[in-house]
XYZ file of C-alpha atoms in Angstrom:
165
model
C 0.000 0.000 0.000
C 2.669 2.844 1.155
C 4.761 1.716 -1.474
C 1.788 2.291 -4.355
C 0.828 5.820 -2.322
C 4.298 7.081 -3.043
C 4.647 5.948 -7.004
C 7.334 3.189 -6.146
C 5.920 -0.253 -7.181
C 8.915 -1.124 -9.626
C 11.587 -1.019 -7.447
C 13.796 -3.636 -5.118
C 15.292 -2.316 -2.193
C 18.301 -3.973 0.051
C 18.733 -3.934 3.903
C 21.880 -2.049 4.069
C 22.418 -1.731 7.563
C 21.353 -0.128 10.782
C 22.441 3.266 12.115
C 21.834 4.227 16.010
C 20.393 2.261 18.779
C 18.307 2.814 21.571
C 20.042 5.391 24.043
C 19.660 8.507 25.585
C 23.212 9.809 24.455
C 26.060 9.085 22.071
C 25.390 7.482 18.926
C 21.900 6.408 19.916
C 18.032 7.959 19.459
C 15.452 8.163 21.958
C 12.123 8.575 19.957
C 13.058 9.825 16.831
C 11.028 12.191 15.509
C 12.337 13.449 12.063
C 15.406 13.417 10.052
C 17.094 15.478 7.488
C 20.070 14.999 4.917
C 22.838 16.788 4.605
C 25.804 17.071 2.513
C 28.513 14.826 2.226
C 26.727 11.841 3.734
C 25.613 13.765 6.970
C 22.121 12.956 8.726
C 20.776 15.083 11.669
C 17.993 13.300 13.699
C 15.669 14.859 15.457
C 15.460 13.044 19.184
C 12.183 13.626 21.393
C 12.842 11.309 24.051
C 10.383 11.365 27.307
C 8.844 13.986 29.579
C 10.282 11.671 32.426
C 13.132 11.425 30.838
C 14.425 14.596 29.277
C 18.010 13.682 28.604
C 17.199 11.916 25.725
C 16.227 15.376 23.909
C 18.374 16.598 21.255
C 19.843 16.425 17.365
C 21.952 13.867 16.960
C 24.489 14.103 14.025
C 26.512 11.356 12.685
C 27.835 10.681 9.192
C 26.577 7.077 6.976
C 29.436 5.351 5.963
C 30.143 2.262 3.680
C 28.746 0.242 6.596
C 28.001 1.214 9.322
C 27.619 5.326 11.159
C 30.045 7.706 12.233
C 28.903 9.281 15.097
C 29.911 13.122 15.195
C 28.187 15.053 17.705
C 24.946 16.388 19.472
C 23.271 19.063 20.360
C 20.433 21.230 21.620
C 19.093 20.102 24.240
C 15.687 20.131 26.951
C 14.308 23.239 27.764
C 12.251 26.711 27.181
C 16.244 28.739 26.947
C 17.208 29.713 23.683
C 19.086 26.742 21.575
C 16.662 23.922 23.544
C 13.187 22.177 23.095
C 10.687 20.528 24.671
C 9.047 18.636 22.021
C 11.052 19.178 19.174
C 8.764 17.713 16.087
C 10.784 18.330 12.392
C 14.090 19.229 10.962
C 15.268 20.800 7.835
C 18.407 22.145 6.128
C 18.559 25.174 3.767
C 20.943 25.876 1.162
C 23.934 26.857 3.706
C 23.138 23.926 6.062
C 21.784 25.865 8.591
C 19.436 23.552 10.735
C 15.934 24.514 11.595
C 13.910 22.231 14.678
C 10.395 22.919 14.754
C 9.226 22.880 18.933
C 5.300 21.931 19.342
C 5.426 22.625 22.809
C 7.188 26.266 22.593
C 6.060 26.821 19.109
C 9.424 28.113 18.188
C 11.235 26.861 15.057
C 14.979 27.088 16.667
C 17.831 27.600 13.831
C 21.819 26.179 14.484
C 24.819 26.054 11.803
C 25.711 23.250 10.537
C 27.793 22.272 13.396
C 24.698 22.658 15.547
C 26.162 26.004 17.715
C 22.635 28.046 18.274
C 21.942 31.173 16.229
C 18.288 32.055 17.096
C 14.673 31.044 17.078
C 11.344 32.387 16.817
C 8.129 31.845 18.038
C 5.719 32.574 21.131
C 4.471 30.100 23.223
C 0.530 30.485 23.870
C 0.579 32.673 20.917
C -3.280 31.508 19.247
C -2.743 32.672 15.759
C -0.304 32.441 13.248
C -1.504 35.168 10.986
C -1.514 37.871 13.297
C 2.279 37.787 14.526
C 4.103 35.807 11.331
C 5.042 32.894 14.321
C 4.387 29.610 14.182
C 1.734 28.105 16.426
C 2.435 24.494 17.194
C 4.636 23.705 14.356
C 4.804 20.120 13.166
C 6.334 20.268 9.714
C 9.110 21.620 8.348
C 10.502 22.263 4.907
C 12.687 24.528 2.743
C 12.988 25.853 -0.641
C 13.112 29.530 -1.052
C 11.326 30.103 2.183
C 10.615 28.086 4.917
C 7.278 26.552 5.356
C 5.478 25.031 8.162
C 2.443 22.780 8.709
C 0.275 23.542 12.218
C -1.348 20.485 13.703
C -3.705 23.222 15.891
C -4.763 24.998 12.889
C -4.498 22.443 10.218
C -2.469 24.569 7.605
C 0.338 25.186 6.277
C 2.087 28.450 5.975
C 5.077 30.030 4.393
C 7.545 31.760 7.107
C 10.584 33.861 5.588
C 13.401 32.253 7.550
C 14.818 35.469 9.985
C 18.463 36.387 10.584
C-alpha cells in the first residue's frame, strides 16, 4: 500500500544496515522524531525522548558510511532557553546547512549552523494565531525551498515563514 501511495511499485530495495540504537546519548536515538540529509553523507535526527526522561532530547548528528555510522556530535538540548526544546517535532536544512527544529510545545522553530552552535529562534508560546504575529503556532512540519514553510497540527495549515536572521 505505502509503497503504491508514493509511485514506487517497480523497485527492489536492500537492507543495508542499521544506524543508532536505543540510548539517551552518544550514537543512539530516543524517539526519533524526524530526520534530514545533509551534505557529504551527513544525517541530523531529530530526538524527542520522554517527559520523564528529558536527557534523551536533542539532534543527533553522525555521518553514513560504507557500513556502518560515524557518530559526530549532538546538540540542543531540553528546555524553554534559547538553543533547547521541549518537544522538538521536524528538521530541515537550507541551502547553507543551517538547521531549523520545529518545537510543538514552545512553538518556536529554533535555527543552528551546521555544526549545531545556536543562532536564534522564533516563536511565542501560547501565541493563538499564526496570521496575526508571522510565528508559528504548534509547528509540526518543516521544509525549505526559497522560504521556509510550516504545517500547524492546531490549525491544520500550512504556511510560508521567511526564515529570519
Amino acid at each position: 500500500m505505502a509503497s503504491v501511495f508514493l509511485g514506487i511499485n517497480d523497485r527492489t530495495f536492500t537492507y543495508s544496515f542499521t544506524a543508532g540504537r536505543s540510548e539517551f546519548q552518544g550514537t543512539g536515538f530516543r524517539n526519533p522524531m524526524d530526520f534530514a540529509l545533509g551534505p557529504d553523507d551527513l544525517v541530523y535526527v531529530v530526538n524527542r525522548s520522554y517527559e520523564s526522561r528529558s536527557d534523551g532530547t536533542r539532534i543527533n548528528l553522525f555521518r553514513i558510511g560504507e557500513d556502518k555510522e560515524e557518530y559526530i556530535t549532538e546538540f540542543g538540548s531540553y528546555g524553554e532557553e534559547a538553543g533547547q526544546f521541549i518537544w522538538p517535532m521536524s528538521i530541515a536544512l537550507d541551502k547553507d546547512t543551517n538547521v531549523y527544529v520545529t518545537d510543538e510545545w514552545t512553538h518556536r522553530v529554533t535555527v543552528y549552523n551546521k555544526d549545531g552552535e545556536y543562532l536564534n529562534h522564533w516563536g511565542i508560546h501560547g501565541q493563538e494565531t499564526e496570521s496575526l504575529t508571522g510565528h508559528p503556532v504548534s509547528p509540526s512540519a518543516l521544509t525549505t525551498r526559497s522560504s521556509l514553510w510550516t504545517a500547524a497540527t492546531t490549525e491544520f495549515r500550512s504556511s510560508p515563514l521567511m526564515a529570519r536572521s
